[in-house]
Amino acid sequence: MKFNKVKGTEDYYPEEKSIQQQIFSTLRTIANRYNFNEVETPALETLGLLTAKGGEEISSQIFTLDKRGKEELGLRFDLTVPITRMFVAKQLELPKPAKWFGLSRMWRYERPQKGRLREFYQFSAEIFGTDSKYAVAETLQLLIDMLQSLGLTKKDFIIKVNNRQFLEGVLDCLDCDFEQTVKVIDKYKKMSGQEFLDELKQAYVKEQQATTILQLLQLQDTPAKMFQEVFKKVNYTNSKKSTKGVNELMDILELLPESFVELDFSIARGLAYYTGTVFEVYDRKGKFRAIAGGGQYDELTALLGGRKTPAVGFGLGYSTLRLLLEEKGLLPQPQTAPEYAVIVMTGYTVSLMTFVQQLREKYSVYVDLKERKPKKQLDYASSIGAQKAIFYGTEEQATGIFTVKDLKTGEEKKVKKEELLT
Amino acid sequence: MKFNKVKGTEDYYPEEKSIQQQIFSTLRTIANRYNFNEVETPALETLGLLTAKGGEEISSQIFTLDKRGKEELGLRFDLTVPITRMFVAKQLELPKPAKWFGLSRMWRYERPQKGRLREFYQFSAEIFGTDSKYAVAETLQLLIDMLQSLGLTKKDFIIKVNNRQFLEGVLDCLDCDFEQTVKVIDKYKKMSGQEFLDELKQAYVKEQQATTILQLLQLQDTPAKMFQEVFKKVNYTNSKKSTKGVNELMDILELLPESFVELDFSIARGLAYYTGTVFEVYDRKGKFRAIAGGGQYDELTALLGGRKTPAVGFGLGYSTLRLLLEEKGLLPQPQTAPEYAVIVMTGYTVSLMTFVQQLREKYSVYVDLKERKPKKQLDYASSIGAQKAIFYGTEEQATGIFTVKDLKTGEEKKVKKEELLT
């Protein structure tokens, strides 16, 4: 009987895994330069934790495990919640801020589609213990640097920034319920204007206010002018929250290169735990889902039983990132081919094994493992992309002089053993 | 409410994750030198696959997921079964042999104890498409090289080798049921002699035969002498299977350094899919569980719906390996501290951000994110182990000359910006 992989999961064959490892390696290197340290949380968590602050939609997407004994377990659906649990567990002894990142798989039970799997990789960076605007700015700078290190430019992606406090103040002024309205705003990009207005109506927003909200979300200009436009319609300066949000946004935007970051009032973030500045990264053409998203979440530590601690972070999904890199021709070359293939002329001996072992102190080496004729060994070496072949027989063993064949050019030359190994 | 991690799972904080990453990096590097390419399988598999050839014990240990729709899913309990599924799916188009490795988490529902978790990491190397003894020898050589690269020597570990065909032939000669008897032999190391004899009796082995088996398992000598001793009690040369097994073992042992490998007739391997040579790696003191184990499994591809293809591989558990490295004082130093801490003297500006970004092209850099006074920034820099501090203020910005303080020695010196950045 033949078995298939589970729908919405991925098998990584060597080429694909090599591409992924190279991209991961870049993300890790840049995160380390920013002094973010890697952590890892279990795949399994208690249902209590997973449902503590996910919102309804997420709760229905949790893969839960068959109950054995008293434990109710599920698979994590993001990294922020379990990383926050880890922070809370050692909150008192850790130096603050704690700058951590994770790079692991997570799971969501949903209908698989392009760039959306049920088991997928996410990079996640989190800073605990500061509400400074500089922490938000550095987080965004990290994101920019990571994407640039992969070859993407300002022509390829844009970070859209907003602030939930600002939004809350504006909605207060418009006499709208924040929780309900923000859920609709979060879906704005996926709807037509009319659909959006209809959904707002269902969230008990009056027609005139709904029109005003739609106009605000459509604004595109410099931050200063956008806030002026808002002010013309809503006197948000009466709201402390809004004023705080605006000041924070202006401070952050000032520190970051304009060409990478823009203000967008339609960014609201679906996950319920965000409290301050929020952001999402999109490809410039708007072809794919958001590549990354995050923001400040100042109440999650307290909700998970710790002391209230401000935090900021983001998640970056590997699937969409890979799609964008592919479209831009920026995927790294898979590295799966060995540098040398040793062609076995006279059977396996201790001396052959020793020679190969020495060669392997420096190079990736394939040695025939099927006891094939030399011709077949050369064919195989070519099929796996080996760069060079070394012939090993009685004569070579005796003289210490080897024929090395370049499998790309066909060129052959004699090389002394010592030269090969140094 | 405070949430705990799930029993039998591990949180990796930065220090522990850094240790693990360095060990993983060594394993990956050596595997690549042997031209094994990394692959990765999903965590989720169908129950059909997972129970296809696990044996009863494993089946009861599978973490199964709540059924939604028609799918019956579970978490993988090893890497060999899903990697074999991946091989079967592309068997016809792949060059043979395929040399793959995996390095991921897996899950077994069992009672957590020291060195035995319910969620744990395993390295797994597999070769598909050859039944050559050289493939087995190379697999063992890879294992030796990986452990040596981590600093372990022949004084620290030993590979114990046996062959299931040989064992089957001998048990045939003794008129014992192979399947039943081999299960008892697999538990031999965990029992007293009397317990072992009692268990054999329960597997319908007669008293005299049981005594003979016990004597065989206790043999310790050179391979040649051990086979002589077996021959004195059981004329295994009448069995084709045994003879084949003996020849294979002798060929393999000849190619490998004696000091790392020894014959041990009590090695049987619990998992049901092994068919030929089998092996386990133990610390010399016998203090921990097996560090690694594997062997030839020639029927698994056919069982999973592919063409019958010989295969060999092993799994190496991270938990036990880490315990042994710790005991031997061989754990790598955690690398979590930044090279530089930039001490912010006059607030965050674009010019500061640009300077830090330039520094980060080469170094790991921490910058205060809590808007603290310089003294507090220095304290924090020391608390996270930063090597050097750089003071950044208006003067430094204007002159391009920075004071760099070595936080270990307290020594201070003036360094030009260009020197810092090149």
Tab-separated table of N, CA and C in Angstrom, chain B residues 20 55 61 68 70 95-96 105 133 149 184 294 302 328 368 386:
chain	number	residue	atom	x	y	z
B	20	GLN	N	22.895	23.569	21.446
B	20	GLN	CA	22.286	22.618	20.522
B	20	GLN	C	22.627	22.959	19.075
B	55	GLY	N	5.498	-2.049	15.001
B	55	GLY	CA	5.458	-2.961	16.144
B	55	GLY	C	4.481	-2.404	17.167
B	61	GLN	N	2.581	4.292	21.438
B	61	GLN	CA	3.277	5.523	21.807
B	61	GLN	C	3.018	6.685	20.846
B	68	ARG	N	-10.728	15.190	12.520
B	68	ARG	CA	-11.655	16.160	11.905
B	68	ARG	C	-11.825	15.694	10.478
B	70	LYS	N	-12.244	13.168	7.580
B	70	LYS	CA	-11.928	11.741	7.453
B	70	LYS	C	-10.498	11.398	7.834
B	95	PRO	N	18.423	9.241	-8.517
B	95	PRO	CA	19.641	8.442	-8.703
B	95	PRO	C	19.856	7.576	-7.457
B	96	LYS	N	20.287	6.342	-7.658
B	96	LYS	CA	20.509	5.452	-6.534
B	96	LYS	C	21.998	5.188	-6.379
B	105	ARG	N	12.534	17.110	15.199
B	105	ARG	CA	11.849	16.618	16.381
B	105	ARG	C	10.945	15.456	16.058
B	133	LYS	N	27.980	-4.129	1.607
B	133	LYS	CA	28.552	-4.048	2.953
B	133	LYS	C	29.272	-2.718	3.131
B	149	SER	N	34.089	14.270	15.942
B	149	SER	CA	34.097	15.717	15.682
B	149	SER	C	33.535	16.502	16.859
B	184	VAL	N	12.748	-10.725	23.235
B	184	VAL	CA	13.339	-10.916	24.570
B	184	VAL	C	14.818	-10.526	24.535
B	294	GLY	N	20.855	1.517	14.664
B	294	GLY	CA	20.367	1.422	13.302
B	294	GLY	C	20.716	0.094	12.680
B	302	ALA	N	9.153	-1.711	0.253
B	302	ALA	CA	8.071	-2.522	-0.322
B	302	ALA	C	6.839	-2.439	0.558
B	328	LYS	N	31.494	14.487	29.818
B	328	LYS	CA	32.890	14.529	29.392
B	328	LYS	C	33.435	15.956	29.311
B	368	ASP	N	21.077	49.990	23.496
B	368	ASP	CA	20.074	50.169	24.542
B	368	ASP	C	18.700	50.455	23.944
B	386	ALA	N	28.527	41.346	26.877
B	386	ALA	CA	29.110	42.063	25.731
B	386	ALA	C	30.623	42.198	25.912
